[in-house]
Coordinates of C-alpha atoms in Angstrom, one line a residue:
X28 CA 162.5 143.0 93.2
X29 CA 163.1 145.5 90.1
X30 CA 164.0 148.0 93.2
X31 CA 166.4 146.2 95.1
X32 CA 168.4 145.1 91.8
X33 CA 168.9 148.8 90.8
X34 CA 170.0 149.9 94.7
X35 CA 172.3 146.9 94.0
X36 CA 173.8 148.1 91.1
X37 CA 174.1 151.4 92.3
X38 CA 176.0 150.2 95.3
X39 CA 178.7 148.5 93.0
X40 CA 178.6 151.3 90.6
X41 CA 179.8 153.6 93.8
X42 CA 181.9 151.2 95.1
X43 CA 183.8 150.0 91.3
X44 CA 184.1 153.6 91.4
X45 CA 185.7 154.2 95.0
X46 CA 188.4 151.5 93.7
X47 CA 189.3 153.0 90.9
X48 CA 189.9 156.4 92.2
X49 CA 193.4 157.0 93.1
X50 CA 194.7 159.2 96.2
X51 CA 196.5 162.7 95.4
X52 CA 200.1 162.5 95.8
X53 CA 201.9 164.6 98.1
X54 CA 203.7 167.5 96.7
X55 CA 206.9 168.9 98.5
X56 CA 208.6 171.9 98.1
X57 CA 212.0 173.3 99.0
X58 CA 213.6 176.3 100.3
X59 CA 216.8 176.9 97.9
X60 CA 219.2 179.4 97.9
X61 CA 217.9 181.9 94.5
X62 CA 220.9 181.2 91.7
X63 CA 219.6 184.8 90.0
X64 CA 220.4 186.4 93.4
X65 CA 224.8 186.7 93.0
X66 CA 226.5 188.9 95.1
X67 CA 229.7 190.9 93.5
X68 CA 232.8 191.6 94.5
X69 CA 232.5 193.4 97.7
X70 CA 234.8 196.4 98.7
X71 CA 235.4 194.6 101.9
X72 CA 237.4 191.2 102.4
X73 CA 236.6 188.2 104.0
X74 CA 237.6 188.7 107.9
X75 CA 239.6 186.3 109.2
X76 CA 237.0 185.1 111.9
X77 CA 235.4 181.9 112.5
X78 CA 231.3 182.1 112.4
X79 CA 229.0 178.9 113.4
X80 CA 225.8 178.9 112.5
X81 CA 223.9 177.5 115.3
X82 CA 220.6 175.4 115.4
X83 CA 217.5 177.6 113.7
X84 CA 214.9 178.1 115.6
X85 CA 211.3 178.3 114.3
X86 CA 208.0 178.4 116.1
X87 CA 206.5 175.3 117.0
X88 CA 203.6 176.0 115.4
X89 CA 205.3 176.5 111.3
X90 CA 208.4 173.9 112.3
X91 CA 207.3 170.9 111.3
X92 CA 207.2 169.3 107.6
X93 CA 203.5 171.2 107.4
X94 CA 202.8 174.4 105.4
X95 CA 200.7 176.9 106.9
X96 CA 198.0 179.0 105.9
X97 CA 196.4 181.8 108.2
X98 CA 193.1 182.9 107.2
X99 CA 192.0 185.2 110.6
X100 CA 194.3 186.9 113.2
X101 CA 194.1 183.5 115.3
X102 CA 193.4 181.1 113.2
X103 CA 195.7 178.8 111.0
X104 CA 195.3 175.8 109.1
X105 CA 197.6 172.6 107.3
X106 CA 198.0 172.1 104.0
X107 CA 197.3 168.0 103.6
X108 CA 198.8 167.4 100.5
X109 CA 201.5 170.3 100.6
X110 CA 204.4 170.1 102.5
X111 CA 208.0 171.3 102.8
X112 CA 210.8 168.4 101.8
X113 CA 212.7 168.8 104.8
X114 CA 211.6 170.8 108.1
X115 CA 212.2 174.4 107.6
X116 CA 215.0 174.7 110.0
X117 CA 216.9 172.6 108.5
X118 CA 216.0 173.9 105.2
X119 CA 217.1 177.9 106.4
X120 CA 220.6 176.7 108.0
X121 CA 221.5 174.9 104.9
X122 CA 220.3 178.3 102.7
X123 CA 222.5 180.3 105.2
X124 CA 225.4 177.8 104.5
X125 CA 225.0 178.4 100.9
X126 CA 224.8 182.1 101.1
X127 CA 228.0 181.9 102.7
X128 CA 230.0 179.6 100.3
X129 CA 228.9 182.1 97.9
X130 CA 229.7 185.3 99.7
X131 CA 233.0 185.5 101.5
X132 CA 232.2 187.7 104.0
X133 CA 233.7 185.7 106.4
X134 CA 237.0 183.5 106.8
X135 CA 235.1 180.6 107.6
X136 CA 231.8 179.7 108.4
X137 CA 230.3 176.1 109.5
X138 CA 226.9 174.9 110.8
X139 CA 229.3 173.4 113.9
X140 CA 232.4 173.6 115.0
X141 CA 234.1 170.7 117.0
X142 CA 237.9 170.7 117.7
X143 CA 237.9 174.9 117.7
X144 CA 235.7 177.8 119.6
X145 CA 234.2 180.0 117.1
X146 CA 234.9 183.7 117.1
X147 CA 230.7 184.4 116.9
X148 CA 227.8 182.6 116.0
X149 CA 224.8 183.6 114.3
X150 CA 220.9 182.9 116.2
X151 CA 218.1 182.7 114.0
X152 CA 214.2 182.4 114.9
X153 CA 211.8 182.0 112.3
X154 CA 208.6 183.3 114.1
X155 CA 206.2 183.4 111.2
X156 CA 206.2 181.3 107.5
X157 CA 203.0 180.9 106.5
X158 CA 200.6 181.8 103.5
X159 CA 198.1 184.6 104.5
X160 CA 194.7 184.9 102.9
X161 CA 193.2 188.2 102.6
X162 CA 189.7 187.4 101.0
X163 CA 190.9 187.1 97.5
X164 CA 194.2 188.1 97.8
X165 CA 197.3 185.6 99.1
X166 CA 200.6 186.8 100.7
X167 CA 203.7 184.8 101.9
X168 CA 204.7 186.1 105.2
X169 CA 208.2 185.8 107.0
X170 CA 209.1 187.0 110.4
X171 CA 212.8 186.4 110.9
X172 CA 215.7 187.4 113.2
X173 CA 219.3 187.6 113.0
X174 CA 221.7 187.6 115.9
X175 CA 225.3 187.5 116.0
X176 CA 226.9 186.7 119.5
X177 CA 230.4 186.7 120.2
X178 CA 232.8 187.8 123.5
X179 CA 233.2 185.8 126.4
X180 CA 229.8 187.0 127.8
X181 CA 228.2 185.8 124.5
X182 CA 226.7 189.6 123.7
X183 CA 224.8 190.8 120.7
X184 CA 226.9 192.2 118.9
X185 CA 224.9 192.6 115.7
X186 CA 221.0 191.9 115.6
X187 CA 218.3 192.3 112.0
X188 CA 214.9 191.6 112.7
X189 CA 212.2 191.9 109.7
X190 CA 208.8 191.0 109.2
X191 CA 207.8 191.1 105.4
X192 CA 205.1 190.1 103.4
X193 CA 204.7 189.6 99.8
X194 CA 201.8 189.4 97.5
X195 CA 201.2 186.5 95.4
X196 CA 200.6 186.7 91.9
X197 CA 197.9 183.4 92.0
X198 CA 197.2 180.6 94.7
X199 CA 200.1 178.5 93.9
X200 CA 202.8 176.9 96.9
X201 CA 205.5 177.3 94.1
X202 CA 205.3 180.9 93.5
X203 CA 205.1 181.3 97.4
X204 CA 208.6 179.0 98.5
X205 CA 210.1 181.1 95.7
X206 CA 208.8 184.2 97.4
X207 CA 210.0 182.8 101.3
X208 CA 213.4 182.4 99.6
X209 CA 213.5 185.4 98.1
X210 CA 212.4 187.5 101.2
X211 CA 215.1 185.3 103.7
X212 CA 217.6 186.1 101.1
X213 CA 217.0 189.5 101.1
X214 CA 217.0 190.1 105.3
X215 CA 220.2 187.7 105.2
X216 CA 222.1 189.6 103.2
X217 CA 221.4 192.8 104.8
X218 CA 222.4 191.3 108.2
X219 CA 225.9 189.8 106.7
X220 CA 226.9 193.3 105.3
X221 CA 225.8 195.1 108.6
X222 CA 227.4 192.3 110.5
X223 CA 230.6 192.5 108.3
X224 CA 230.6 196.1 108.7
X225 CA 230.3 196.0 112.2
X226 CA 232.9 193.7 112.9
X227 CA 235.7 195.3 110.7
X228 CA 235.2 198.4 112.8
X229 CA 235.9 196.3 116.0
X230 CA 238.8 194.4 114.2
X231 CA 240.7 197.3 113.2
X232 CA 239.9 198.6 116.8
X233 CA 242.1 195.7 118.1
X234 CA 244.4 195.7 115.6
X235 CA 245.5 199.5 116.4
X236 CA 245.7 198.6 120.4
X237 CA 247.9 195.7 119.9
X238 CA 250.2 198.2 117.7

Protein backbone atom coordinates (compact mmCIF):
# COMPACT_ATOMS: atom_id res chain seq x y z
CA UNK A 1 0.00 0.00 0.00
CA UNK A 2 3.09 2.28 1.37
CA UNK A 3 4.37 1.37 -2.39
CA UNK A 4 1.67 2.35 -4.53
CA UNK A 5 1.17 5.78 -2.50
CA UNK A 6 4.84 6.84 -3.26
CA UNK A 7 4.51 5.70 -7.26
CA UNK A 8 1.40 7.89 -6.84
CA UNK A 9 3.08 10.83 -5.68
CA UNK A 10 5.79 10.50 -7.91
CA UNK A 11 3.45 10.46 -10.90
CA UNK A 12 1.87 13.94 -9.80
CA UNK A 13 5.26 15.22 -8.80
CA UNK A 14 6.28 14.51 -12.72
CA UNK A 15 3.19 15.55 -14.01
CA UNK A 16 2.77 19.16 -11.52
CA UNK A 17 6.05 19.44 -13.00
CA UNK A 18 5.25 18.89 -16.81
CA UNK A 19 2.56 21.75 -16.21
CA UNK A 20 4.56 24.09 -15.04
CA UNK A 21 7.29 23.93 -17.48
CA UNK A 22 6.84 26.44 -20.08
CA UNK A 23 7.77 25.91 -24.02
CA UNK A 24 10.99 27.99 -25.46
CA UNK A 25 9.94 30.70 -27.51
CA UNK A 26 10.93 31.05 -30.97
CA UNK A 27 13.69 33.41 -31.77
CA UNK A 28 13.79 35.18 -35.21
CA UNK A 29 16.41 36.86 -36.84
CA UNK A 30 16.81 39.28 -39.67
CA UNK A 31 18.93 39.98 -42.59
CA UNK A 32 19.46 43.99 -42.47
CA UNK A 33 21.36 46.14 -44.53
CA UNK A 34 24.87 46.94 -42.00
CA UNK A 35 24.39 50.89 -41.07
CA UNK A 36 28.47 50.87 -40.29
CA UNK A 37 28.84 49.71 -43.94
CA UNK A 38 28.36 53.61 -45.94
CA UNK A 39 29.57 54.01 -49.17
CA UNK A 40 31.22 57.59 -50.24
CA UNK A 41 30.88 59.68 -52.81
CA UNK A 42 31.78 57.75 -55.85
CA UNK A 43 33.92 59.22 -58.77
CA UNK A 44 31.16 57.95 -61.05
CA UNK A 45 27.47 59.31 -61.30
CA UNK A 46 24.31 57.67 -61.13
CA UNK A 47 23.55 56.40 -64.82
CA UNK A 48 20.57 57.33 -66.04
CA UNK A 49 19.22 53.60 -66.53
CA UNK A 50 16.33 51.87 -65.08
CA UNK A 51 17.41 48.52 -63.07
CA UNK A 52 14.61 45.93 -61.63
CA UNK A 53 15.46 43.71 -59.26
CA UNK A 54 13.86 40.59 -60.03
CA UNK A 55 12.52 37.70 -57.81
CA UNK A 56 15.64 36.08 -55.59
CA UNK A 57 16.11 32.92 -56.01
CA UNK A 58 17.39 30.52 -53.25
CA UNK A 59 17.66 26.78 -53.06
CA UNK A 60 14.86 24.98 -52.01
CA UNK A 61 16.54 23.44 -49.48
CA UNK A 62 17.77 27.07 -47.24
CA UNK A 63 14.44 29.12 -48.71
CA UNK A 64 12.13 28.64 -46.33
CA UNK A 65 11.63 30.51 -42.79
CA UNK A 66 14.21 27.56 -41.39
CA UNK A 67 17.96 28.15 -40.54
CA UNK A 68 20.29 25.65 -41.54
CA UNK A 69 23.14 23.99 -40.15
CA UNK A 70 25.46 21.38 -42.13
CA UNK A 71 27.37 19.15 -40.05
CA UNK A 72 28.86 16.50 -43.00
CA UNK A 73 29.29 17.08 -46.82
CA UNK A 74 25.53 15.67 -47.13
CA UNK A 75 23.98 16.19 -44.31
CA UNK A 76 22.01 19.21 -42.98
CA UNK A 77 19.78 19.84 -40.20
CA UNK A 78 16.74 22.66 -38.89
CA UNK A 79 17.09 24.79 -36.27
CA UNK A 80 13.48 24.30 -34.23
CA UNK A 81 13.54 27.25 -32.25
CA UNK A 82 15.64 29.52 -34.69
CA UNK A 83 14.40 30.96 -37.60
CA UNK A 84 14.63 33.85 -40.07
CA UNK A 85 11.66 36.62 -39.67
CA UNK A 86 10.84 36.59 -43.14
CA UNK A 87 11.98 33.98 -45.86
CA UNK A 88 15.38 34.88 -47.01
CA UNK A 89 14.48 35.86 -50.49
CA UNK A 90 12.46 38.28 -49.47
CA UNK A 91 14.84 39.37 -46.85
CA UNK A 92 18.06 39.68 -49.73
CA UNK A 93 15.75 41.73 -52.36
CA UNK A 94 14.70 44.16 -49.69
CA UNK A 95 18.75 44.34 -48.54
CA UNK A 96 19.49 44.93 -52.28
CA UNK A 97 16.76 47.71 -52.33
CA UNK A 98 18.38 49.37 -49.50
CA UNK A 99 21.81 49.21 -50.78
CA UNK A 100 20.52 50.93 -53.61
CA UNK A 101 18.66 53.85 -51.94
CA UNK A 102 21.86 54.37 -50.32
CA UNK A 103 24.26 54.06 -53.23
CA UNK A 104 23.28 55.91 -56.40
CA UNK A 105 24.75 53.91 -58.74
CA UNK A 106 22.00 53.89 -60.69
CA UNK A 107 19.14 56.39 -61.90
CA UNK A 108 16.50 54.24 -60.62
CA UNK A 109 16.12 51.07 -59.32
CA UNK A 110 12.74 49.07 -58.15
CA UNK A 111 11.98 45.47 -57.16
CA UNK A 112 9.19 45.77 -60.29
CA UNK A 113 8.49 47.87 -62.76
CA UNK A 114 4.83 48.11 -64.20
CA UNK A 115 3.91 50.86 -66.70
CA UNK A 116 7.86 51.01 -68.13
CA UNK A 117 10.51 48.24 -69.52
CA UNK A 118 13.60 48.38 -67.52
CA UNK A 119 16.88 48.99 -69.14
CA UNK A 120 18.50 45.69 -67.11
CA UNK A 121 17.59 43.62 -64.32
CA UNK A 122 19.66 42.02 -61.82
CA UNK A 123 19.29 37.77 -61.15
CA UNK A 124 20.28 36.59 -57.91
CA UNK A 125 20.50 32.80 -56.60
CA UNK A 126 21.36 32.14 -53.20
CA UNK A 127 22.69 28.54 -53.48
CA UNK A 128 24.09 28.06 -49.99
CA UNK A 129 23.17 30.06 -46.31
CA UNK A 130 23.68 27.91 -43.78
CA UNK A 131 25.81 27.49 -40.46
CA UNK A 132 28.75 24.90 -40.96
CA UNK A 133 30.14 22.88 -38.10
CA UNK A 134 33.68 21.94 -38.22
CA UNK A 135 34.03 19.82 -34.97
CA UNK A 136 34.49 22.73 -32.64
CA UNK A 137 34.62 25.33 -34.89
CA UNK A 138 31.30 27.24 -36.61
CA UNK A 139 31.33 29.12 -39.92
CA UNK A 140 28.48 31.03 -41.77
CA UNK A 141 28.58 30.14 -45.37
CA UNK A 142 27.05 32.13 -48.44
CA UNK A 143 27.08 31.08 -52.03
CA UNK A 144 25.67 33.84 -54.09
CA UNK A 145 25.32 35.09 -57.66
CA UNK A 146 24.86 38.22 -59.41
CA UNK A 147 23.58 38.63 -62.90
CA UNK A 148 22.71 41.69 -64.78
CA UNK A 149 20.72 41.07 -68.03
CA UNK A 150 19.76 43.68 -70.39
CA UNK A 151 19.45 43.95 -74.59
CA UNK A 152 16.67 42.65 -76.36
CA UNK A 153 18.12 39.05 -76.22
CA UNK A 154 18.23 39.46 -72.43
CA UNK A 155 22.32 38.73 -72.28
CA UNK A 156 24.60 38.77 -69.38
CA UNK A 157 26.06 41.56 -69.44
CA UNK A 158 27.66 41.61 -66.10
CA UNK A 159 27.87 38.35 -63.80
CA UNK A 160 29.71 38.03 -59.70
CA UNK A 161 29.60 34.77 -58.29
CA UNK A 162 31.32 34.13 -54.66
CA UNK A 163 31.23 31.53 -52.28
CA UNK A 164 32.58 32.78 -48.82
CA UNK A 165 32.76 31.55 -45.45
CA UNK A 166 33.34 33.14 -42.30
CA UNK A 167 34.41 31.95 -38.88
CA UNK A 168 32.32 32.55 -35.92
CA UNK A 169 33.62 33.85 -32.90
CA UNK A 170 31.00 31.47 -30.56
CA UNK A 171 27.83 29.34 -31.41
CA UNK A 172 25.52 32.12 -31.50
CA UNK A 173 22.64 32.75 -34.65
CA UNK A 174 23.23 36.59 -33.94
CA UNK A 175 26.81 36.86 -34.59
CA UNK A 176 26.11 34.57 -37.74
CA UNK A 177 22.99 36.84 -39.54
CA UNK A 178 25.35 39.67 -38.79
CA UNK A 179 28.13 37.71 -40.56
CA UNK A 180 25.50 36.63 -43.78
CA UNK A 181 24.84 40.32 -43.99
CA UNK A 182 28.07 41.36 -43.88
CA UNK A 183 29.40 38.80 -46.49
CA UNK A 184 26.09 39.65 -49.10
CA UNK A 185 27.07 43.18 -48.56
CA UNK A 186 30.38 42.77 -49.45
CA UNK A 187 29.78 40.57 -52.93
CA UNK A 188 26.89 43.19 -53.69
CA UNK A 189 28.85 45.95 -53.63
CA UNK A 190 31.56 44.53 -55.69
CA UNK A 191 29.02 43.57 -58.39
CA UNK A 192 27.35 47.25 -58.43
CA UNK A 193 30.74 48.96 -59.02
CA UNK A 194 31.81 46.33 -61.69
CA UNK A 195 28.32 46.55 -63.04
CA UNK A 196 28.42 50.40 -62.92
CA UNK A 197 31.76 50.29 -64.57
CA UNK A 198 30.76 48.14 -67.13
CA UNK A 199 27.80 49.83 -68.21
CA UNK A 200 29.37 53.50 -68.43
CA UNK A 201 31.81 52.02 -70.88
CA UNK A 202 28.86 50.77 -73.06
CA UNK A 203 26.98 54.20 -72.42
CA UNK A 204 29.54 56.38 -73.53
CA UNK A 205 30.00 53.73 -76.49
CA UNK A 206 26.41 54.90 -77.64
CA UNK A 207 26.60 58.18 -76.76
CA UNK A 208 29.77 58.75 -79.29
CA UNK A 209 27.82 56.68 -82.26
CA UNK A 210 24.74 58.78 -81.92
CA UNK A 211 27.24 61.94 -82.18
Amino acid sequence: MKHNLLLLLLILFLLAGCRSSKPVATVFYILEYPDDKEIGEDTIPPLPLTIEITDVEVHPAFASHKMVMREDSHQIKYFVNNQWAVRPAEGFARFMEEYFEHNKVFQEVQTRYWNVLPDYQIVTSINHLEVIRDRRDFYARLNVDFKLIGGEEGKVVVEHTADKSRLAEKRNLNLFTDAISSMFFEELHYFAQKAQFELSQIYQQEIQAAE
